Coordinates of N, CA, C and O in Angstrom, one line a residue:
M1 N 11.7 -0.7 3.0 CA 10.6 -0.8 4.0 C 9.8 0.5 4.0 O 10.4 1.6 4.0
R2 N 8.5 0.4 3.9 CA 7.7 1.6 3.9 C 7.5 2.2 5.3 O 7.3 1.4 6.2
P3 N 7.4 3.5 5.3 CA 7.1 4.1 6.6 C 5.6 3.8 7.0 O 4.8 3.6 6.1
P4 N 5.3 3.8 8.2 CA 3.9 3.5 8.6 C 2.9 4.7 8.1 O 3.4 5.8 8.0
M5 N 1.7 4.3 7.8 CA 0.7 5.3 7.4 C 0.3 6.1 8.6 O 0.2 5.6 9.7
K6 N 0.1 7.4 8.4 CA -0.3 8.3 9.4 C -1.6 7.8 10.0 O -2.5 7.5 9.3
K7 N -1.7 7.7 11.3 CA -2.9 7.2 12.0 C -4.0 8.3 11.8 O -3.8 9.5 12.1
I8 N -5.2 7.8 11.5 CA -6.3 8.7 11.3 C -7.3 8.4 12.4 O -7.7 7.2 12.4
D9 N -7.8 9.3 13.2 CA -8.8 9.0 14.1 C -10.1 9.5 13.5 O -10.4 10.7 13.4
Y10 N -10.9 8.5 13.2 CA -12.3 8.8 12.6 C -13.2 9.1 13.7 O -13.1 8.6 14.8
K11 N -14.3 9.8 13.3 CA -15.4 10.0 14.3 C -16.7 9.7 13.6 O -16.8 9.5 12.4
V12 N -17.7 9.5 14.4 CA -19.0 9.1 13.9 C -19.5 10.1 12.9 O -19.4 11.3 13.1
G13 N -19.9 9.6 11.8 CA -20.4 10.4 10.7 C -19.4 10.7 9.6 O -19.7 11.1 8.5
D14 N -18.1 10.3 9.8 CA -17.1 10.5 8.8 C -17.3 9.6 7.6 O -17.7 8.4 7.8
K15 N -17.1 10.1 6.4 CA -17.3 9.4 5.2 C -15.9 8.7 4.9 O -14.9 9.3 5.0
V16 N -16.0 7.4 4.7 CA -14.8 6.6 4.4 C -15.0 5.7 3.2 O -16.1 5.6 2.7
E17 N -13.9 5.0 2.8 CA -14.0 4.0 1.8 C -13.3 2.8 2.4 O -12.3 2.9 3.1
V18 N -13.9 1.6 2.1 CA -13.4 0.3 2.7 C -12.8 -0.5 1.5 O -13.4 -0.7 0.5
C19 N -11.6 -0.9 1.7 CA -10.9 -1.8 0.7 C -11.4 -3.2 0.9 O -11.3 -3.8 2.0
S20 N -11.8 -3.8 -0.2 CA -12.3 -5.2 -0.2 C -11.1 -6.1 -0.2 O -10.1 -5.9 -0.9
K21 N -11.3 -7.2 0.5 CA -10.3 -8.3 0.5 C -10.9 -9.6 0.0 O -10.3 -10.6 0.0
E22 N -12.1 -9.5 -0.5 CA -12.8 -10.6 -1.1 C -12.3 -11.0 -2.4 O -12.0 -10.1 -3.3
E23 N -12.2 -12.3 -2.7 CA -11.8 -12.8 -4.0 C -12.7 -12.2 -5.1 O -13.9 -12.2 -5.0
G24 N -12.0 -11.7 -6.1 CA -12.8 -11.1 -7.2 C -13.1 -9.6 -7.0 O -13.5 -9.0 -7.9
F25 N -12.9 -9.1 -5.8 CA -13.1 -7.7 -5.5 C -11.9 -7.0 -4.9 O -12.0 -5.9 -4.5
M26 N -10.8 -7.7 -4.9 CA -9.5 -7.2 -4.3 C -9.2 -5.8 -5.0 O -9.3 -5.7 -6.2
G27 N -8.8 -4.9 -4.1 CA -8.4 -3.6 -4.7 C -9.6 -2.6 -4.9 O -9.3 -1.4 -5.2
S28 N -10.8 -3.0 -4.8 CA -11.9 -2.1 -5.0 C -12.3 -1.5 -3.7 O -12.0 -2.0 -2.6
Y29 N -12.9 -0.3 -3.7 CA -13.2 0.5 -2.5 C -14.7 0.8 -2.5 O -15.3 1.1 -3.5
Y30 N -15.3 0.7 -1.3 CA -16.7 0.8 -1.1 C -17.0 1.9 -0.2 O -16.4 2.0 0.9
E31 N -17.9 2.8 -0.5 CA -18.2 4.0 0.3 C -19.0 3.6 1.5 O -19.9 2.7 1.5
A32 N -18.7 4.2 2.6 CA -19.3 3.9 3.9 C -19.2 5.1 4.8 O -18.6 6.1 4.5
T33 N -19.9 5.0 6.0 CA -19.9 6.1 7.0 C -19.6 5.4 8.3 O -20.0 4.3 8.6
I34 N -18.8 6.1 9.1 CA -18.5 5.6 10.5 C -19.8 5.7 11.3 O -20.4 6.8 11.5
A35 N -20.3 4.5 11.8 CA -21.5 4.5 12.6 C -21.2 4.6 14.1 O -21.9 5.2 14.8
S36 N -20.0 4.0 14.5 CA -19.6 4.1 15.9 C -18.1 3.8 16.0 O -17.6 3.1 15.2
C37 N -17.5 4.3 17.1 CA -16.1 4.1 17.4 C -16.1 3.2 18.6 O -16.6 3.6 19.7
L38 N -15.4 2.1 18.5 CA -15.4 1.2 19.6 C -14.1 1.4 20.5 O -13.1 1.9 20.0
D39 N -14.2 1.0 21.8 CA -13.1 1.2 22.7 C -11.8 0.4 22.3 O -10.7 0.8 22.7
N40 N -12.0 -0.7 21.5 CA -10.8 -1.5 21.1 C -10.1 -1.0 19.9 O -9.3 -1.6 19.3
G41 N -10.5 0.2 19.4 CA -9.8 0.9 18.3 C -10.5 0.5 17.0 O -10.0 1.0 15.9
R42 N -11.5 -0.3 17.0 CA -12.2 -0.7 15.8 C -13.3 0.3 15.5 O -13.7 1.0 16.4
Y43 N -13.8 0.2 14.3 CA -14.9 1.1 13.9 C -16.1 0.2 13.3 O -15.8 -0.7 12.6
V44 N -17.3 0.6 13.6 CA -18.5 0.0 13.0 C -18.8 1.0 11.8 O -19.0 2.2 12.0
I45 N -18.8 0.4 10.6 CA -19.2 1.2 9.5 C -20.5 0.8 8.8 O -20.9 -0.4 9.0
R46 N -21.1 1.7 8.2 CA -22.4 1.4 7.4 C -22.1 1.7 6.0 O -21.8 2.8 5.6
Y47 N -22.2 0.7 5.1 CA -22.0 0.9 3.7 C -23.0 1.8 3.1 O -24.2 1.7 3.5
K48 N -22.7 2.5 2.1 CA -23.6 3.4 1.4 C -24.5 2.6 0.4 O -25.6 2.9 0.2
N49 N -23.8 1.6 -0.3 CA -24.5 0.9 -1.4 C -24.7 -0.6 -1.2 O -25.4 -1.3 -1.9
L50 N -24.0 -1.2 -0.2 CA -24.1 -2.6 0.0 C -25.2 -3.0 1.0 O -25.2 -2.4 2.1
L51 N -26.0 -4.0 0.7 CA -27.1 -4.4 1.6 C -26.8 -5.7 2.2 O -25.9 -6.5 1.8
K52 N -27.4 -6.0 3.4 CA -27.4 -7.3 4.0 C -27.9 -8.4 3.0 O -28.5 -8.0 2.1
D53 N -27.6 -9.6 3.3 CA -28.0 -10.7 2.4 C -29.5 -10.7 2.2 O -29.9 -11.0 1.0
D54 N -30.3 -10.4 3.2 CA -31.7 -10.4 3.0 C -32.2 -9.1 2.3 O -33.4 -8.9 2.1
E55 N -31.3 -8.2 2.0 CA -31.5 -6.9 1.4 C -32.5 -6.0 2.1 O -33.2 -5.1 1.6
S56 N -32.6 -6.2 3.5 CA -33.6 -5.5 4.3 C -33.0 -4.1 4.7 O -33.8 -3.2 5.0
E57 N -31.7 -4.0 4.8 CA -31.1 -2.8 5.2 C -29.6 -2.7 4.8 O -29.1 -3.7 4.3
L58 N -29.0 -1.6 5.0 CA -27.6 -1.4 4.6 C -26.7 -2.3 5.5 O -27.0 -2.5 6.7
L59 N -25.7 -2.9 4.9 CA -24.7 -3.7 5.5 C -23.9 -2.9 6.5 O -23.4 -1.8 6.1
T60 N -23.6 -3.4 7.7 CA -22.7 -2.8 8.6 C -21.6 -3.9 8.9 O -21.8 -5.1 8.8
E61 N -20.4 -3.4 9.2 CA -19.3 -4.2 9.5 C -18.4 -3.6 10.6 O -18.4 -2.3 10.7
T62 N -17.7 -4.4 11.4 CA -16.7 -3.9 12.3 C -15.3 -4.1 11.8 O -15.0 -5.2 11.4
L63 N -14.6 -3.0 11.6 CA -13.3 -3.1 10.9 C -12.2 -2.4 11.7 O -12.4 -1.5 12.5
L64 N -11.0 -2.8 11.4 CA -9.8 -2.1 11.9 C -9.5 -0.9 11.1 O -9.9 -0.8 9.9
P65 N -8.8 0.1 11.6 CA -8.5 1.3 10.9 C -7.7 1.1 9.6 O -7.9 1.8 8.6
K66 N -6.9 0.0 9.6 CA -6.1 -0.3 8.4 C -6.9 -0.7 7.2 O -6.5 -0.6 6.0
D67 N -8.2 -1.0 7.4 CA -9.1 -1.4 6.3 C -9.9 -0.2 5.8 O -10.7 -0.4 4.9
L68 N -9.6 1.0 6.3 CA -10.4 2.2 6.0 C -9.4 3.2 5.4 O -8.2 3.3 5.7
R69 N -10.0 4.1 4.6 CA -9.3 5.3 4.2 C -10.4 6.4 4.2 O -11.6 6.1 3.9
P70 N -10.0 7.7 4.4 CA -11.0 8.7 4.2 C -11.5 8.8 2.8 O -10.8 8.3 1.9
S71 N -12.7 9.3 2.6 CA -13.2 9.4 1.2 C -12.2 10.4 0.5 O -11.8 11.4 1.1
P72 N -11.9 10.1 -0.8 CA -11.0 11.1 -1.5 C -11.7 12.4 -1.6 O -13.0 12.5 -1.6
P73 N -10.9 13.5 -1.8 CA -11.6 14.8 -1.9 C -12.5 14.8 -3.2 O -12.1 14.2 -4.2
C74 N -13.5 15.5 -3.1 CA -14.4 15.7 -4.3 C -13.9 16.8 -5.1 O -13.8 17.9 -4.7
V75 N -13.4 16.4 -6.3 CA -12.9 17.4 -7.3 C -13.7 17.3 -8.6 O -14.2 16.2 -8.9
R76 N -13.8 18.3 -9.3 CA -14.5 18.3 -10.6 C -13.7 17.5 -11.6 O -12.5 17.7 -11.7
N77 N -14.3 16.6 -12.3 CA -13.6 15.9 -13.3 C -13.2 16.8 -14.5 O -14.0 17.8 -14.7
P78 N -12.1 16.5 -15.1 CA -11.8 17.3 -16.3 C -12.8 17.1 -17.4 O -13.5 16.1 -17.4
S79 N -12.9 18.0 -18.3 CA -13.8 17.9 -19.4 C -13.3 16.7 -20.3 O -14.1 16.1 -21.1
K80 N -12.1 16.3 -20.2 CA -11.5 15.2 -21.0 C -10.4 14.5 -20.2 O -9.5 15.2 -19.7
F81 N -10.5 13.2 -20.1 CA -9.4 12.4 -19.5 C -8.4 12.2 -20.6 O -8.7 12.1 -21.7
Q82 N -7.1 12.0 -20.1 CA -6.0 11.8 -21.0 C -5.8 10.3 -21.2 O -6.1 9.5 -20.3
L83 N -5.3 9.9 -22.4 CA -4.9 8.5 -22.6 C -4.0 8.0 -21.6 O -3.0 8.8 -21.2
N84 N -4.1 6.8 -21.1 CA -3.3 6.2 -20.0 C -3.4 6.9 -18.7 O -2.7 6.5 -17.8
Q85 N -4.4 7.8 -18.5 CA -4.6 8.4 -17.2 C -5.3 7.4 -16.3 O -6.2 6.7 -16.6
T86 N -4.7 7.3 -15.0 CA -5.3 6.4 -14.0 C -6.6 7.1 -13.5 O -6.6 8.2 -13.2
V87 N -7.7 6.3 -13.4 CA -9.0 6.8 -13.0 C -9.6 5.8 -12.1 O -9.1 4.6 -12.0
D88 N -10.6 6.2 -11.4 CA -11.5 5.3 -10.6 C -12.8 5.2 -11.3 O -13.3 6.2 -11.8
V89 N -13.3 3.9 -11.4 CA -14.6 3.7 -12.1 C -15.6 3.1 -11.1 O -15.2 2.2 -10.4
F90 N -16.8 3.6 -11.1 CA -17.8 3.1 -10.2 C -18.6 1.9 -10.9 O -19.2 2.1 -12.0
D91 N -18.4 0.7 -10.4 CA -19.1 -0.5 -11.0 C -19.3 -1.5 -9.8 O -18.5 -1.6 -8.9
N92 N -20.4 -2.3 -9.9 CA -20.7 -3.3 -8.9 C -20.6 -2.7 -7.5 O -20.0 -3.2 -6.5
D93 N -21.2 -1.5 -7.3 CA -21.3 -0.8 -6.0 C -20.0 -0.3 -5.4 O -20.0 0.1 -4.3
G94 N -18.9 -0.3 -6.2 CA -17.6 0.1 -5.6 C -16.8 0.8 -6.7 O -17.1 0.9 -7.8
W95 N -15.6 1.4 -6.2 CA -14.7 2.1 -7.1 C -13.5 1.2 -7.4 O -12.9 0.6 -6.5
W96 N -13.2 1.1 -8.7 CA -12.1 0.2 -9.2 C -11.1 1.1 -10.0 O -11.5 2.0 -10.7
V97 N -9.8 0.8 -9.8 CA -8.8 1.5 -10.5 C -8.6 1.0 -11.9 O -8.4 -0.2 -12.1
G98 N -8.5 1.9 -12.9 CA -8.3 1.5 -14.2 C -7.5 2.6 -15.0 O -7.2 3.6 -14.4
K99 N -7.3 2.4 -16.3 CA -6.6 3.3 -17.1 C -7.4 3.6 -18.3 O -8.0 2.7 -18.9
I100 N -7.5 4.9 -18.7 CA -8.2 5.3 -19.9 C -7.4 4.9 -21.1 O -6.2 5.1 -21.2
I101 N -8.1 4.2 -22.0 CA -7.3 3.7 -23.2 C -8.0 4.1 -24.5 O -7.6 3.6 -25.6
S102 N -8.9 5.1 -24.4 CA -9.5 5.6 -25.7 C -9.8 7.1 -25.5 O -9.9 7.5 -24.4
E103 N -10.0 7.7 -26.6 CA -10.6 9.1 -26.5 C -12.0 9.0 -26.1 O -12.6 7.9 -26.2
K104 N -12.6 10.1 -25.7 CA -14.0 10.1 -25.4 C -14.8 9.9 -26.6 O -14.6 10.5 -27.7
I105 N -15.8 9.0 -26.6 CA -16.6 8.7 -27.8 C -18.1 8.8 -27.4 O -18.5 8.6 -26.3
L106 N -18.9 9.2 -28.4 CA -20.4 9.3 -28.2 C -21.0 8.0 -28.6 O -20.9 7.5 -29.7
M107 N -21.8 7.4 -27.7 CA -22.5 6.2 -27.9 C -23.9 6.4 -27.2 O -23.9 6.7 -26.0
E108 N -25.0 6.1 -27.9 CA -26.3 6.1 -27.3 C -26.6 7.4 -26.5 O -27.1 7.4 -25.4
K109 N -26.2 8.5 -27.1 CA -26.4 9.9 -26.6 C -25.6 10.2 -25.3 O -25.9 11.2 -24.6
N110 N -24.6 9.4 -25.0 CA -23.8 9.7 -23.8 C -22.3 9.5 -24.3 O -22.0 8.8 -25.2
Y111 N -21.4 10.2 -23.5 CA -20.0 10.1 -23.8 C -19.4 9.0 -22.9 O -19.8 8.8 -21.7
Y112 N -18.6 8.1 -23.5 CA -17.9 7.0 -22.9 C -16.4 7.0 -23.1 O -15.9 7.6 -24.1
Y113 N -15.7 6.4 -22.1 CA -14.3 6.1 -22.3 C -14.2 4.6 -22.2 O -14.9 3.9 -21.4
N114 N -13.2 4.0 -22.9 CA -12.8 2.6 -22.7 C -11.7 2.6 -21.6 O -10.8 3.3 -21.7
V115 N -12.0 1.8 -20.6 CA -11.1 1.7 -19.5 C -10.5 0.3 -19.4 O -11.2 -0.7 -19.5
Y116 N -9.2 0.2 -19.1 CA -8.5 -1.1 -19.0 C -8.2 -1.3 -17.5 O -7.8 -0.4 -16.8
F117 N -8.5 -2.6 -17.1 CA -8.2 -3.0 -15.7 C -7.1 -4.0 -15.6 O -7.3 -5.1 -16.2
D118 N -6.0 -3.7 -15.0 CA -4.9 -4.6 -14.9 C -5.2 -5.9 -14.3 O -4.8 -6.9 -14.7
Y119 N -6.0 -5.8 -13.1 CA -6.2 -7.0 -12.3 C -7.0 -8.1 -13.1 O -7.0 -9.3 -12.7
T120 N -7.8 -7.7 -14.1 CA -8.6 -8.7 -14.8 C -8.2 -8.8 -16.3 O -8.7 -9.6 -17.0
N121 N -7.3 -7.9 -16.7 CA -6.9 -7.8 -18.1 C -8.2 -7.6 -19.0 O -8.2 -8.1 -20.1
Q122 N -9.1 -6.8 -18.5 CA -10.3 -6.5 -19.3 C -10.4 -5.0 -19.7 O -9.8 -4.1 -19.0
T123 N -11.1 -4.7 -20.8 CA -11.4 -3.4 -21.1 C -13.0 -3.3 -21.2 O -13.6 -4.2 -21.7
I124 N -13.5 -2.2 -20.6 CA -14.9 -2.0 -20.6 C -15.2 -0.5 -20.9 O -14.5 0.4 -20.4
Y125 N -16.3 -0.2 -21.6 CA -16.7 1.2 -21.8 C -17.6 1.6 -20.7 O -18.5 0.9 -20.3
Y126 N -17.3 2.9 -20.2 CA -18.0 3.5 -19.1 C -18.4 4.9 -19.5 O -17.7 5.6 -20.0
P127 N -19.7 5.2 -19.0 CA -20.1 6.6 -19.3 C -19.2 7.6 -18.3 O -18.8 7.1 -17.3
C128 N -19.1 8.8 -18.8 CA -18.3 9.7 -18.0 C -18.7 9.9 -16.6 O -17.9 10.1 -15.7
D129 N -20.0 9.8 -16.3 CA -20.5 10.0 -14.9 C -20.1 8.9 -14.0 O -20.4 8.9 -12.8
K130 N -19.5 7.8 -14.5 CA -19.1 6.7 -13.7 C -17.6 6.7 -13.4 O -17.0 5.7 -12.9
I131 N -16.9 7.7 -13.9 CA -15.5 7.8 -13.8 C -15.1 9.1 -13.0 O -15.7 10.1 -13.1
R132 N -14.1 8.9 -12.1 CA -13.6 10.0 -11.3 C -12.1 10.1 -11.4 O -11.4 9.1 -11.7
V133 N -11.5 11.2 -11.1 CA -10.1 11.4 -11.0 C -9.6 10.5 -9.9 O -10.1 10.4 -8.8
H134 N -8.5 9.7 -10.2 CA -7.9 8.8 -9.2 C -7.0 9.6 -8.2 O -6.3 10.5 -8.6
H135 N -7.1 9.3 -6.9 CA -6.3 9.8 -5.9 C -5.6 8.7 -5.1 O -6.2 7.6 -5.0
E136 N -4.4 8.9 -4.7 CA -3.7 7.9 -3.9 C -3.4 8.5 -2.5 O -3.0 9.7 -2.4
M137 N -3.7 7.8 -1.5 CA -3.4 8.2 -0.1 C -1.9 8.1 0.2 O -1.4 7.0 0.0
M138 N -1.3 9.1 0.5 CA 0.2 9.1 0.8 C 0.4 8.7 2.3 O -0.5 8.8 3.1
F139 N 1.6 8.3 2.6 CA 1.9 7.9 4.0 C 1.7 9.0 5.0 O 1.4 8.8 6.2
S140 N 1.8 10.3 4.5 CA 1.5 11.4 5.3 C 0.1 11.6 5.7 O -0.3 12.5 6.5
G141 N -0.8 10.9 5.0 CA -2.2 11.0 5.2 C -2.9 12.0 4.3 O -4.1 12.3 4.3
E142 N -2.1 12.6 3.4 CA -2.5 13.5 2.4 C -2.9 12.8 1.1 O -2.3 11.7 0.8
W143 N -3.8 13.4 0.3 CA -4.1 12.8 -1.0 C -3.3 13.3 -2.1 O -3.0 14.5 -2.1
F144 N -2.9 12.4 -3.0 CA -2.1 12.8 -4.2 C -3.0 12.5 -5.4 O -3.6 11.4 -5.5
M145 N -3.3 13.5 -6.2 CA -4.2 13.4 -7.4 C -3.4 13.1 -8.6 O -2.4 13.7 -8.9
E146 N -3.8 12.0 -9.3 CA -3.2 11.6 -10.6 C -3.5 12.7 -11.6 O -4.6 13.2 -11.6
A147 N -2.5 13.0 -12.4 CA -2.8 14.0 -13.4 C -3.1 13.4 -14.7 O -2.8 12.3 -15.0

């Protein structure tokens, strides 16, 4: 049995990431900001990249704390990722966990890595600027950085 995750009290303006529970998007995280803190313990968040259906403004949602995590720390990416290193890739407006399965290669004047995604059994090439070091939130509330 896992210990409970340390409770985090967010405040208005905090940067967070929201874990998707939608079919086809499970396990992906979307950047958002806390817009307000409700008396019932829920939070109203405003997504950074997701728009309402009519695309008139940024999408907002009311969520429980368990659906949120703080934004991972901003760290400088290494000049080279290692084979089989777990990374986050920015695609479809969110961050997806994958593994590096190739050396860095030059294509179309940019450097790319081939990334494998367990949940879809797919490999896709991504430019380096769409890849970040993967972090896991520990039960203590601290971030653990994949090496």
